[in-house]
Tab-separated table of C-alpha atoms in Angstrom:
chain	number	residue	atom	x	y	z
A	1	MET	CA	19.593	-9.876	-3.046
A	2	ALA	CA	22.957	-8.245	-3.290
A	3	GLY	CA	23.444	-5.298	-0.915
A	4	THR	CA	25.281	-2.063	-1.501
A	5	VAL	CA	28.357	-0.873	0.382
A	6	GLY	CA	29.824	2.595	0.659
A	7	TYR	CA	33.251	3.064	-0.989
A	8	THR	CA	35.648	5.991	-0.898
A	9	TYR	CA	37.729	6.469	-4.022
A	10	LYS	CA	40.550	8.472	-5.535
A	11	GLY	CA	40.661	8.873	-9.287
A	12	ARG	CA	42.738	10.819	-11.779
A	13	ASP	CA	40.937	12.818	-14.462
A	14	ALA	CA	42.151	13.597	-18.007
A	15	ALA	CA	44.077	16.634	-16.751
A	16	GLY	CA	45.922	14.523	-14.167
A	17	LYS	CA	44.035	16.025	-11.214
A	18	ILE	CA	43.168	13.757	-8.272
A	19	VAL	CA	39.425	13.561	-7.589
A	20	LYS	CA	38.078	12.119	-4.315
A	21	GLY	CA	34.592	10.997	-3.492
A	22	LYS	CA	32.256	8.375	-2.074
A	23	VAL	CA	29.800	6.085	-3.875
A	24	ASP	CA	27.548	3.153	-3.041
A	25	ALA	CA	28.103	-0.031	-5.057
A	26	THR	CA	27.958	-3.796	-4.802
A	27	SER	CA	31.700	-4.357	-5.265
A	28	GLU	CA	35.034	-2.647	-5.890
A	29	GLY	CA	34.819	-3.751	-9.544
A	30	ALA	CA	31.502	-1.933	-9.906
A	31	VAL	CA	33.094	1.206	-8.428
A	32	ALA	CA	36.003	0.989	-10.863
A	33	ALA	CA	33.613	0.605	-13.787
A	34	ARG	CA	31.660	3.642	-12.634
A	35	LEU	CA	34.800	5.728	-12.330
A	36	ARG	CA	35.731	4.889	-15.919
A	37	THR	CA	32.290	6.019	-17.132
A	38	MET	CA	32.946	9.279	-15.260
A	39	GLY	CA	36.227	9.736	-17.132
A	40	LEU	CA	38.406	8.886	-14.112
A	41	SER	CA	41.282	6.435	-13.821
A	42	PRO	CA	40.992	4.589	-10.467
A	43	VAL	CA	43.876	5.240	-8.063
A	44	SER	CA	42.472	3.716	-4.870
A	45	ILE	CA	39.142	2.224	-3.789
A	46	ASP	CA	38.407	1.469	-0.125
A	47	ALA	CA	35.320	0.342	1.753
A	48	ALA	CA	33.935	3.259	3.765
A	49	PRO	CA	32.786	2.774	7.381
A	50	ASP	CA	29.023	2.796	7.895
A	51	GLY	CA	29.262	5.665	10.351
A	52	THR	CA	29.165	5.908	14.084
A	53	GLY	CA	27.267	7.852	16.709
A	54	LEU	CA	24.880	10.455	15.328
A	55	SER	CA	26.056	9.891	11.750
A	56	LYS	CA	25.067	6.237	11.762
A	57	GLU	CA	21.711	5.465	10.174
A	58	ILE	CA	19.380	3.721	12.596
A	59	THR	CA	16.786	1.311	11.284
A	60	ILE	CA	14.172	-0.332	13.477
A	61	PRO	CA	12.895	-3.706	12.230
A	62	GLY	CA	9.289	-3.427	11.098
A	63	PHE	CA	9.371	0.391	11.046
A	64	SER	CA	11.722	1.085	8.142
A	65	LYS	CA	10.007	2.797	5.228
A	66	GLY	CA	9.983	0.724	2.069
A	67	VAL	CA	9.443	1.728	-1.552
A	68	GLY	CA	6.027	3.311	-1.979
A	69	LEU	CA	3.788	3.523	-5.029
A	70	LYS	CA	4.339	7.283	-5.203
A	71	ASP	CA	8.128	6.748	-5.268
A	72	LEU	CA	7.776	4.304	-8.169
A	73	ALA	CA	5.461	6.659	-10.055
A	74	ILE	CA	7.926	9.546	-9.762
A	75	MET	CA	10.843	7.294	-10.710
A	76	SER	CA	9.004	5.950	-13.789
A	77	ARG	CA	8.016	9.438	-14.912
A	78	GLN	CA	11.560	10.806	-14.556
A	79	MET	CA	13.074	7.733	-16.191
A	80	SER	CA	10.719	8.022	-19.152
A	81	THR	CA	11.591	11.703	-19.598
A	82	MET	CA	15.344	11.134	-19.421
A	83	THR	CA	15.416	8.122	-21.758
A	84	SER	CA	13.239	9.909	-24.335
A	85	ALA	CA	15.675	12.866	-24.107
A	86	GLY	CA	18.508	10.567	-25.179
A	87	LEU	CA	20.299	10.013	-21.849
A	88	SER	CA	21.991	6.642	-21.499
A	89	LEU	CA	20.414	4.095	-19.195
A	90	MET	CA	23.464	4.143	-16.910
A	91	ARG	CA	23.375	7.925	-16.587
A	92	THR	CA	19.620	7.869	-16.006
A	93	LEU	CA	19.875	5.310	-13.199
A	94	SER	CA	22.729	7.242	-11.571
A	95	ILE	CA	20.714	10.466	-11.574
A	96	LEU	CA	17.623	8.723	-10.209
A	97	ALA	CA	19.627	7.092	-7.411
A	98	GLU	CA	20.974	10.490	-6.384
A	99	GLN	CA	17.711	12.437	-6.683
A	100	THR	CA	15.064	10.117	-5.244
A	101	GLU	CA	13.788	11.024	-1.774
A	102	SER	CA	13.319	7.355	-0.859
A	103	LYS	CA	16.474	5.937	0.721
A	104	ALA	CA	15.245	2.386	0.111
A	105	LEU	CA	14.683	3.052	-3.587
A	106	ALA	CA	18.053	4.825	-3.897
A	107	LYS	CA	19.882	1.745	-2.596
A	108	ILE	CA	17.971	-0.532	-4.960
A	109	LEU	CA	18.661	1.705	-7.959
A	110	VAL	CA	22.398	1.570	-7.207
A	111	VAL	CA	22.264	-2.239	-7.323
A	112	VAL	CA	20.146	-2.166	-10.511
A	113	ARG	CA	22.598	0.240	-12.149
A	114	ASP	CA	25.554	-1.976	-11.262
A	115	ASP	CA	23.747	-5.028	-12.684
A	116	VAL	CA	22.954	-3.158	-15.903
A	117	GLU	CA	26.581	-2.062	-16.082
A	118	THR	CA	27.663	-5.709	-16.126
A	119	GLY	CA	25.392	-6.463	-19.115
A	120	THR	CA	22.120	-7.445	-17.437
A	121	SER	CA	18.940	-6.052	-18.992
A	122	LEU	CA	16.992	-3.488	-16.988
A	123	SER	CA	13.959	-5.748	-16.588
A	124	GLU	CA	16.080	-8.671	-15.319
A	125	ALA	CA	17.947	-6.363	-12.937
A	126	MET	CA	14.604	-5.148	-11.595
A	127	ARG	CA	13.278	-8.708	-11.334
A	128	LYS	CA	15.881	-9.373	-8.619
A	129	HIS	CA	13.904	-6.930	-6.479
A	130	GLU	CA	10.374	-8.278	-6.981
A	131	LYS	CA	9.331	-7.219	-3.477
A	132	ASP	CA	9.919	-3.591	-4.446
A	133	PHE	CA	9.094	-3.526	-8.172
A	134	PRO	CA	5.562	-4.838	-8.971
A	135	PRO	CA	5.280	-7.554	-11.665
A	136	ILE	CA	3.371	-5.201	-13.957
A	137	MET	CA	6.274	-2.745	-13.926
A	138	ILE	CA	8.908	-5.411	-14.619
A	139	ASN	CA	6.957	-6.899	-17.531
A	140	MET	CA	6.097	-3.507	-19.012
A	141	VAL	CA	9.797	-2.604	-18.948
A	142	LYS	CA	10.641	-5.938	-20.573
A	143	ALA	CA	8.087	-5.319	-23.317
A	144	GLY	CA	9.508	-1.833	-23.844
A	145	GLU	CA	13.061	-3.177	-24.094
A	146	THR	CA	12.028	-5.845	-26.575
A	147	GLY	CA	9.948	-3.520	-28.743
A	148	GLY	CA	12.311	-0.550	-28.554
A	149	PHE	CA	9.830	1.764	-26.820
A	150	LEU	CA	11.161	1.766	-23.250
A	151	ASP	CA	10.339	5.458	-22.729
A	152	LYS	CA	6.692	4.902	-23.719
A	153	ALA	CA	6.447	1.793	-21.541
A	154	LEU	CA	7.808	3.734	-18.556
A	155	ASP	CA	5.393	6.571	-19.287
A	156	THR	CA	2.512	4.078	-19.209
A	157	VAL	CA	3.793	2.645	-15.914
A	158	ALA	CA	4.022	6.169	-14.476
A	159	LYS	CA	0.423	6.976	-15.460
A	160	ASN	CA	-0.755	3.658	-14.043
A	161	PHE	CA	0.976	4.180	-10.690
A	162	GLU	CA	-0.098	7.843	-10.504
A	163	LYS	CA	-3.749	6.888	-10.892
A	164	GLU	CA	-3.339	4.020	-8.422
A	165	ALA	CA	-1.650	6.321	-5.899
A	166	GLU	CA	-4.351	8.955	-6.399
A	167	LEU	CA	-7.138	6.457	-5.706
A	168	THR	CA	-5.303	5.024	-2.707
A	169	ASN	CA	-4.723	8.498	-1.261
A	170	THR	CA	-8.379	9.394	-1.818
A	171	ILE	CA	-9.502	6.397	0.216
A	172	LYS	CA	-6.862	6.961	2.903
A	173	SER	CA	-7.948	10.592	3.249
A	174	ALA	CA	-11.550	9.509	3.644
A	175	MET	CA	-10.610	6.954	6.295
A	176	THR	CA	-8.393	9.306	8.318
A	177	TYR	CA	-11.278	11.149	9.977
A	178	PRO	CA	-13.162	8.011	11.131
A	179	ILE	CA	-9.963	6.444	12.474
A	180	VAL	CA	-9.086	9.608	14.433
A	181	VAL	CA	-12.588	9.858	15.902
A	182	VAL	CA	-12.705	6.179	16.867
A	183	GLY	CA	-9.256	6.549	18.439
A	184	MET	CA	-10.488	9.535	20.455
A	185	VAL	CA	-13.506	7.531	21.639
A	186	VAL	CA	-11.291	4.634	22.740
A	187	LEU	CA	-8.924	6.958	24.611
A	188	ALA	CA	-11.814	8.836	26.216
A	189	VAL	CA	-13.515	5.632	27.365
A	190	ALA	CA	-10.261	4.167	28.684
A	191	GLY	CA	-9.413	7.417	30.498
A	192	MET	CA	-12.823	7.599	32.162
A	193	LEU	CA	-12.760	3.943	33.197
A	194	ILE	CA	-9.227	4.163	34.629
A	195	PHE	CA	-9.208	7.615	36.265
A	196	ILE	CA	-12.727	8.991	36.698
A	197	VAL	CA	-14.978	6.024	37.487
A	198	PRO	CA	-12.867	4.895	40.519
A	199	VAL	CA	-13.355	8.366	42.085
A	200	PHE	CA	-17.109	8.124	41.666
A	201	LYS	CA	-17.025	4.538	42.913
A	202	SER	CA	-15.545	5.664	46.251
A	203	MET	CA	-18.236	8.317	46.538
A	204	PHE	CA	-20.972	5.811	45.706
A	205	GLU	CA	-19.723	3.376	48.362
A	206	GLY	CA	-19.982	6.139	50.980
A	207	MET	CA	-23.570	6.815	50.014
A	208	GLY	CA	-24.753	3.240	50.426
A	209	GLY	CA	-27.855	1.913	48.688
A	210	THR	CA	-28.138	0.145	45.360
A	211	LEU	CA	-26.576	1.660	42.256
A	212	PRO	CA	-28.541	1.885	38.988
A	213	ILE	CA	-27.768	-0.885	36.516
A	214	PRO	CA	-25.915	1.391	34.012
A	215	THR	CA	-23.684	2.635	36.834
A	216	GLN	CA	-23.044	-0.924	38.065
A	217	ILE	CA	-21.962	-1.942	34.558
A	218	LEU	CA	-19.618	1.036	34.377
A	219	VAL	CA	-18.067	0.275	37.780
A	220	THR	CA	-17.596	-3.398	36.841
A	221	MET	CA	-15.891	-2.417	33.581
A	222	SER	CA	-13.604	-0.065	35.499
A	223	GLU	CA	-12.615	-2.849	37.907
A	224	GLN	CA	-11.876	-5.211	35.006
A	225	MET	CA	-9.676	-2.647	33.206
A	226	VAL	CA	-6.801	-3.562	35.544
A	227	TRP	CA	-6.268	-6.784	33.604
A	228	LEU	CA	-8.456	-6.221	30.535
A	229	GLY	CA	-6.597	-3.071	29.404
A	230	PRO	CA	-3.116	-4.650	29.222
A	231	LEU	CA	-4.628	-7.790	27.686
A	232	LEU	CA	-6.321	-5.807	24.912
A	233	LEU	CA	-3.131	-3.817	24.301
A	234	ILE	CA	-0.964	-6.942	24.038
A	235	GLY	CA	-3.624	-8.680	21.943
A	236	SER	CA	-3.793	-5.779	19.481
A	237	ILE	CA	0.009	-5.721	19.106
A	238	VAL	CA	0.218	-9.490	18.616
A	239	GLY	CA	-2.719	-9.387	16.205
A	240	ARG	CA	-1.116	-6.616	14.161
A	241	ILE	CA	2.184	-8.536	13.931
A	242	TRP	CA	0.370	-11.731	12.937
A	243	TRP	CA	-1.712	-9.896	10.321
A	244	LYS	CA	1.315	-8.196	8.814
A	245	LYS	CA	3.066	-11.558	8.528
A	246	ASN	CA	0.149	-13.611	7.227
A	247	LYS	CA	-2.163	-11.219	5.358
A	248	ASN	CA	-0.711	-12.199	1.976
A	249	THR	CA	-0.855	-15.967	2.506
A	250	GLN	CA	-3.332	-17.847	0.323
A	251	GLN	CA	-5.263	-19.260	3.306
A	252	VAL	CA	-5.888	-15.821	4.815
A	253	ARG	CA	-6.683	-14.136	1.489
A	254	LYS	CA	-9.086	-16.937	0.551
A	255	ALA	CA	-11.024	-16.374	3.772
A	256	VAL	CA	-10.786	-12.583	4.125
A	257	ASP	CA	-10.953	-11.163	0.565
A	258	PRO	CA	-14.482	-12.469	-0.240
A	259	LEU	CA	-15.686	-10.993	3.060
A	260	LYS	CA	-14.209	-7.602	2.169
A	261	LEU	CA	-16.367	-7.463	-0.953
A	262	LYS	CA	-19.510	-8.318	1.066
A	263	LEU	CA	-19.111	-5.619	3.719
A	264	PRO	CA	-21.987	-3.131	3.944
A	265	VAL	CA	-21.194	0.012	1.908
A	266	PHE	CA	-17.416	-0.528	2.024
A	267	GLY	CA	-17.739	-3.805	0.121
A	268	MET	CA	-19.121	-1.930	-2.890
A	269	LEU	CA	-16.256	0.572	-2.676
A	270	MET	CA	-13.667	-2.230	-2.589
A	271	THR	CA	-15.366	-3.964	-5.528
A	272	LYS	CA	-15.216	-0.815	-7.658
A	273	LEU	CA	-11.601	-0.244	-6.678
A	274	ALA	CA	-10.690	-3.840	-7.636
A	275	VAL	CA	-12.484	-3.558	-11.007
A	276	ALA	CA	-10.751	-0.239	-11.747
A	277	ARG	CA	-7.335	-1.723	-10.948
A	278	PHE	CA	-8.015	-4.845	-13.043
A	279	SER	CA	-9.182	-2.847	-16.069
A	280	ARG	CA	-6.347	-0.326	-15.951
A	281	ASN	CA	-3.598	-2.931	-15.498
A	282	PHE	CA	-5.015	-5.237	-18.175
A	283	ALA	CA	-5.330	-2.369	-20.673
A	284	ASP	CA	-1.753	-1.244	-20.043
A	285	MET	CA	-0.385	-4.759	-20.429
A	286	ILE	CA	-2.220	-5.317	-23.715
A	287	GLY	CA	-1.119	-1.909	-24.989
A	288	ALA	CA	2.510	-2.758	-24.227
A	289	GLY	CA	2.293	-5.935	-26.298
A	290	VAL	CA	2.548	-8.392	-23.402
A	291	PRO	CA	1.104	-11.806	-24.416
A	292	ILE	CA	-2.480	-12.039	-23.195
A	293	LEU	CA	-2.002	-15.183	-21.078
A	294	GLN	CA	0.997	-13.650	-19.352
A	295	ALA	CA	-0.930	-10.393	-18.939
A	296	LEU	CA	-3.858	-12.190	-17.281
A	297	HIS	CA	-1.493	-13.913	-14.857
A	298	ILE	CA	0.213	-10.641	-13.912
A	299	VAL	CA	-3.058	-8.698	-13.634
A	300	GLY	CA	-4.382	-11.412	-11.311
A	301	GLU	CA	-1.322	-11.113	-9.070
A	302	THR	CA	-1.594	-7.327	-8.904
A	303	SER	CA	-5.393	-7.175	-8.471
A	304	GLY	CA	-5.105	-7.116	-4.685
A	305	ASN	CA	-8.063	-9.464	-4.210
A	306	TYR	CA	-8.244	-13.275	-4.159
A	307	VAL	CA	-11.677	-13.323	-5.851
A	308	ILE	CA	-10.386	-11.345	-8.859
A	309	GLU	CA	-7.232	-13.459	-9.036
A	310	GLU	CA	-9.195	-16.728	-9.122
A	311	ALA	CA	-11.590	-15.322	-11.721
A	312	LEU	CA	-8.689	-14.366	-13.988
A	313	LYS	CA	-7.270	-17.881	-13.701
A	314	LYS	CA	-10.541	-19.134	-15.192
A	315	VAL	CA	-10.289	-16.485	-17.894
A	316	ALA	CA	-6.756	-17.635	-18.717
A	317	ASP	CA	-7.976	-21.242	-19.009
A	318	SER	CA	-10.750	-20.080	-21.340
A	319	VAL	CA	-8.345	-18.116	-23.544
A	320	ARG	CA	-5.889	-21.020	-23.588
A	321	GLN	CA	-8.692	-23.184	-25.038
A	322	GLY	CA	-9.446	-20.573	-27.687
A	323	LYS	CA	-12.555	-19.206	-25.996
A	324	SER	CA	-13.545	-15.675	-25.022
A	325	ILE	CA	-12.585	-13.516	-22.043
A	326	ALA	CA	-16.098	-12.276	-21.281
A	327	ALA	CA	-17.744	-15.697	-20.755
A	328	PRO	CA	-15.836	-16.729	-17.597
A	329	LEU	CA	-16.059	-13.152	-16.253
A	330	ALA	CA	-19.849	-13.404	-16.439
A	331	GLU	CA	-19.751	-16.296	-13.973
A	332	GLU	CA	-18.146	-14.094	-11.281
A	333	SER	CA	-20.488	-11.817	-9.315
A	334	VAL	CA	-17.664	-9.354	-8.598
A	335	PHE	CA	-17.738	-8.116	-12.218
A	336	PRO	CA	-20.752	-5.877	-12.962
A	337	PRO	CA	-22.775	-6.615	-16.145
A	338	MET	CA	-21.550	-3.374	-17.759
A	339	VAL	CA	-17.916	-4.548	-17.476
A	340	ILE	CA	-18.711	-7.912	-19.038
A	341	GLN	CA	-20.646	-6.321	-21.908
A	342	MET	CA	-17.895	-3.805	-22.668
A	343	VAL	CA	-15.234	-6.532	-22.591
A	344	ALA	CA	-17.352	-8.637	-24.977
A	345	VAL	CA	-17.771	-5.673	-27.336
A	346	GLY	CA	-14.036	-4.980	-27.142
A	347	GLU	CA	-13.224	-8.580	-28.052
A	348	ASP	CA	-15.636	-8.615	-30.991
A	349	SER	CA	-14.499	-5.247	-32.351
A	350	GLY	CA	-10.781	-5.687	-31.718
A	351	ALA	CA	-10.760	-2.663	-29.408
A	352	LEU	CA	-10.336	-4.456	-26.083
A	353	GLN	CA	-7.661	-2.072	-24.796
A	354	GLN	CA	-9.805	0.999	-25.491
A	355	MET	CA	-12.804	-0.589	-23.778
A	356	LEU	CA	-10.726	-1.513	-20.721
A	357	ASP	CA	-9.404	2.050	-20.550
A	358	LYS	CA	-12.978	3.379	-20.558
A	359	ILE	CA	-13.962	0.905	-17.819
A	360	ALA	CA	-10.970	1.967	-15.693
A	361	ASP	CA	-11.767	5.682	-16.116
A	362	PHE	CA	-15.429	5.088	-15.257
A	363	TYR	CA	-14.686	3.157	-12.071
A	364	ASP	CA	-11.910	5.557	-11.039
A	365	GLN	CA	-14.555	8.285	-11.021
A	366	GLU	CA	-17.033	5.988	-9.272
A	367	VAL	CA	-14.536	5.341	-6.466
A	368	LYS	CA	-13.889	9.075	-6.002
A	369	THR	CA	-17.607	9.909	-5.989
A	370	MET	CA	-18.466	7.133	-3.563
A	371	THR	CA	-15.588	8.103	-1.278
A	372	ASP	CA	-16.811	11.711	-1.139
A	373	GLN	CA	-20.338	10.515	-0.354
A	374	LEU	CA	-19.076	8.209	2.401
A	375	THR	CA	-17.056	11.025	3.947
A	376	SER	CA	-20.124	13.271	4.038
A	377	LEU	CA	-22.209	10.484	5.571
A	378	ILE	CA	-19.657	9.233	8.093
A	379	GLU	CA	-18.873	12.593	9.722
A	380	PRO	CA	-22.286	13.189	11.378
A	381	LEU	CA	-22.631	9.496	12.269
A	382	LEU	CA	-19.265	9.490	14.042
A	383	ILE	CA	-20.073	12.692	15.919
A	384	ALA	CA	-23.329	11.094	17.068
A	385	PHE	CA	-21.439	7.918	18.036
A	386	LEU	CA	-18.930	9.945	20.056
A	387	GLY	CA	-21.724	11.801	21.830
A	388	ILE	CA	-23.675	8.637	22.630
A	389	VAL	CA	-20.680	6.731	24.054
A	390	VAL	CA	-19.108	9.526	26.110
A	391	GLY	CA	-22.435	11.122	26.988
A	392	GLY	CA	-23.864	7.742	27.995
A	393	MET	CA	-20.955	7.151	30.364
A	394	ILE	CA	-21.380	10.583	31.960
A	395	VAL	CA	-25.113	9.996	32.444
A	396	ALA	CA	-24.399	6.570	33.991
A	397	LEU	CA	-21.961	8.203	36.433
A	398	TYR	CA	-24.427	10.885	37.497
A	399	LEU	CA	-27.520	8.680	37.786
A	400	PRO	CA	-26.786	7.946	41.477
A	401	VAL	CA	-26.350	11.678	42.097
A	402	PHE	CA	-29.820	12.312	40.697
A	403	ASN	CA	-31.132	9.791	43.220
A	404	ILE	CA	-28.880	11.004	46.049
A	405	ALA	CA	-31.787	11.552	48.424
A	406	THR	CA	-32.797	7.896	48.140
A	407	LEU	CA	-29.234	6.609	48.519
A	408	MET	CA	-28.595	8.717	51.626
A	409	GLU	CA	-31.535	7.105	53.528
C-alpha cells in the first residue's frame, strides 16, 4: 500500500501572488496535480521533514488506533451528502481528509484521492485498502458507480454502519460493568494474597496450633503468588498477543465460533447479533444491485462468524444450481425458523430485500432488549460474586482469631 508523505509547496495564483502551504500526498506529481485543481501554478515542491522532538508523532506498534466503524459511518454519511449536493469527488475526498477526526482514515483518504486523481475509480482506490474498508462498502460503492447512484449507495452504507456501530456499542456498554467488577475482584484478591495474608501468616505462626483448612488454602495461595503471579501476568500478555494474531485464522474460527454460539445466555445474544448482521448486509447488497452470488460471498465474509460463513457457502452453491436460498438455510441450526420462513416468502413473492430488512430490524431490537435484560441480571450477580470472594477471604483470615483460645494452648 502506497504511503503518504508531507510536502511543502509554493504556488502562484491567478493574480500572481505566491501561496505557501503543506499537503500530504503520495508523490510530487500528485501534489502538482492538486495545486492545479486549486488554481495554483506550482513554483516549488519539497518533501517536508516528519518533525522532531515534541512535534513528531509517536506511534507504538500494536497500540495505534485504526479506522473504526464509527469513523466509516461518519465518512459515508458526509460523502453521500456532499456528492448529492453536486460537489466533485476530488473536492469531497479533500474535505473528508481534512475534517475526519481519525488520523488513520485521513491518511488513507489522501491516498485514495490521489489514486482517483490519476483516473482510478473510487471503488478500486478503496480496494487497495481492504484492511480498512470492509468488502461490503467497496462493493456497494462499485455498484453505485456503475448504476449512477453513488450518493444513495453511500447513504445505504452509512445507515448500515450506523446500525452496526449502535449494536456494537450497546453490547460494549453492557459488558463494561462486568469487566470492571471482575477486574476489581482480581485486584482485590491479588492485593490480599500479596500484602495482607503474609501479615496474618506471621501472626498465625506465633500462635501455634493447626490452622483451619480455609486459612491453610489461603496461606498456600499467598506463598505460591511469588511465582504464580508473574506467570499469570506473562501468560495473559502472551495469550492476548497470540489471540490478536490468530483470531481471524480459519483454524481458530472453525474451533471457536461454534462454541461462541453455544455459550449459556451469551450464545443466544451472539446468534441474534449474527442473524441481524447477515440480514441487514444481504438486504443492502441486493438493494444496491450487487449480483446475488457475489452478495452471498461478501455477506459471508462480513458475518463475523464461521458458522454463518459456511452456511452461506452452501446457499451460494444452491443458488448456483438454480435452487432456493431458504432450503440450505433450514439445514443450519443457527438460523431460527422465523428467518427461514420469511426468506422463503420473500423469494416466492419477489420481496426478498423487504423481508430481510424486516428480519434485521426485528433482531436489532431483540439484541437491544436482551442486552438490557442481561445488564439488569448481571449487576446483582456480580455484586454477590464480589461479596462472596472478598468476604470469603476475610472470613478465612479471621477463622483462627475466632479460635484463638484453642490455638494459644
